[in-house]
Amino acid sequence: MENPSEQNRHELRRIYLDNANIIGITCSQSAKGDFSQEFKSFDVVIIDEVSKCTPPELLIPALKAKN
């Protein structure tokens, strides 16, 4: 698809993410409104390099885990 419209891009992104087995994102990006609204929870949340994160940075992605 060459030069897709904004609506088509959003729809393709949604389809891709709905079918993804793994989604990678930084702790700070997980706090952004559009991500928080699209993804309410995950089966598992894995935080890489947790020692470099502050407790507030860990809170938002940790709250997205079902367990």
Short mmCIF file of C-alpha atoms in Angstrom, two decimals:
data_model
loop_
_atom_site.label_atom_id
_atom_site.label_comp_id
_atom_site.label_asym_id
_atom_site.label_seq_id
_atom_site.Cartn_x
_atom_site.Cartn_y
_atom_site.Cartn_z
CA MET A 1 0.00 0.00 0.00
CA GLU A 2 1.72 3.15 -1.19
CA ASN A 3 0.98 6.35 0.78
CA PRO A 4 -1.85 4.96 2.93
CA SER A 5 -4.31 7.39 4.49
CA GLU A 6 -4.13 8.06 8.22
CA GLN A 7 -7.28 5.99 8.72
CA ASN A 8 -5.79 3.04 6.82
CA ARG A 9 -2.55 3.29 8.79
CA HIS A 10 -4.47 3.25 12.08
CA GLU A 11 -6.56 0.28 10.95
CA LEU A 12 -3.50 -1.70 9.82
CA ARG A 13 -1.71 -0.91 13.10
CA ARG A 14 -4.75 -2.09 15.07
CA ILE A 15 -4.97 -5.37 13.12
CA TYR A 16 -1.24 -5.99 13.58
CA LEU A 17 -1.30 -5.32 17.33
CA ASP A 18 -4.47 -7.36 17.89
CA ASN A 19 -2.69 -10.38 16.42
CA ALA A 20 0.76 -9.86 17.97
CA ASN A 21 2.01 -12.40 20.49
CA ILE A 22 4.59 -10.02 21.94
CA ILE A 23 4.56 -6.23 22.21
CA GLY A 24 7.74 -4.39 23.23
CA ILE A 25 7.57 -0.91 24.70
CA THR A 26 9.52 1.22 27.14
CA CYS A 27 8.20 1.97 30.63
CA SER A 28 7.74 5.65 29.79
CA GLN A 29 5.87 4.89 26.54
CA SER A 30 3.47 2.62 28.41
CA ALA A 31 2.28 5.66 30.36
CA LYS A 32 1.17 7.53 27.23
CA GLY A 33 -2.57 7.97 26.89
CA ASP A 34 -3.02 6.30 23.50
CA PHE A 35 -1.20 3.14 24.62
CA SER A 36 -3.03 3.01 27.96
CA GLN A 37 -6.41 3.33 26.25
CA GLU A 38 -5.67 0.70 23.59
CA PHE A 39 -4.20 -1.91 25.92
CA LYS A 40 -5.94 -2.38 29.25
CA SER A 41 -4.03 -5.47 30.38
CA PHE A 42 -1.60 -8.22 29.36
CA ASP A 43 -1.30 -11.84 30.44
CA VAL A 44 2.37 -11.31 31.31
CA VAL A 45 4.54 -8.21 31.69
CA ILE A 46 8.31 -8.62 31.55
CA ILE A 47 10.43 -5.62 32.50
CA ASP A 48 13.96 -5.76 31.12
CA GLU A 49 16.77 -3.96 32.96
CA VAL A 50 14.52 -3.34 35.94
CA SER A 51 17.48 -2.07 38.00
CA LYS A 52 17.65 1.02 35.78
CA CYS A 53 13.99 1.93 36.42
CA THR A 54 12.64 4.02 39.25
CA PRO A 55 9.65 2.70 41.24
CA PRO A 56 7.21 5.15 39.57
CA GLU A 57 8.43 4.03 36.12
CA LEU A 58 7.70 0.41 37.05
CA LEU A 59 4.24 1.06 38.41
CA ILE A 60 2.31 1.64 35.17
CA PRO A 61 3.56 -1.39 33.21
CA ALA A 62 3.29 -3.57 36.33
CA LEU A 63 -0.36 -2.60 36.75
CA LYS A 64 -1.09 -3.82 33.21
CA ALA A 65 -0.29 -7.43 34.18
CA LYS A 66 -3.28 -9.67 34.90
CA ASN A 67 -1.26 -11.61 37.49
#
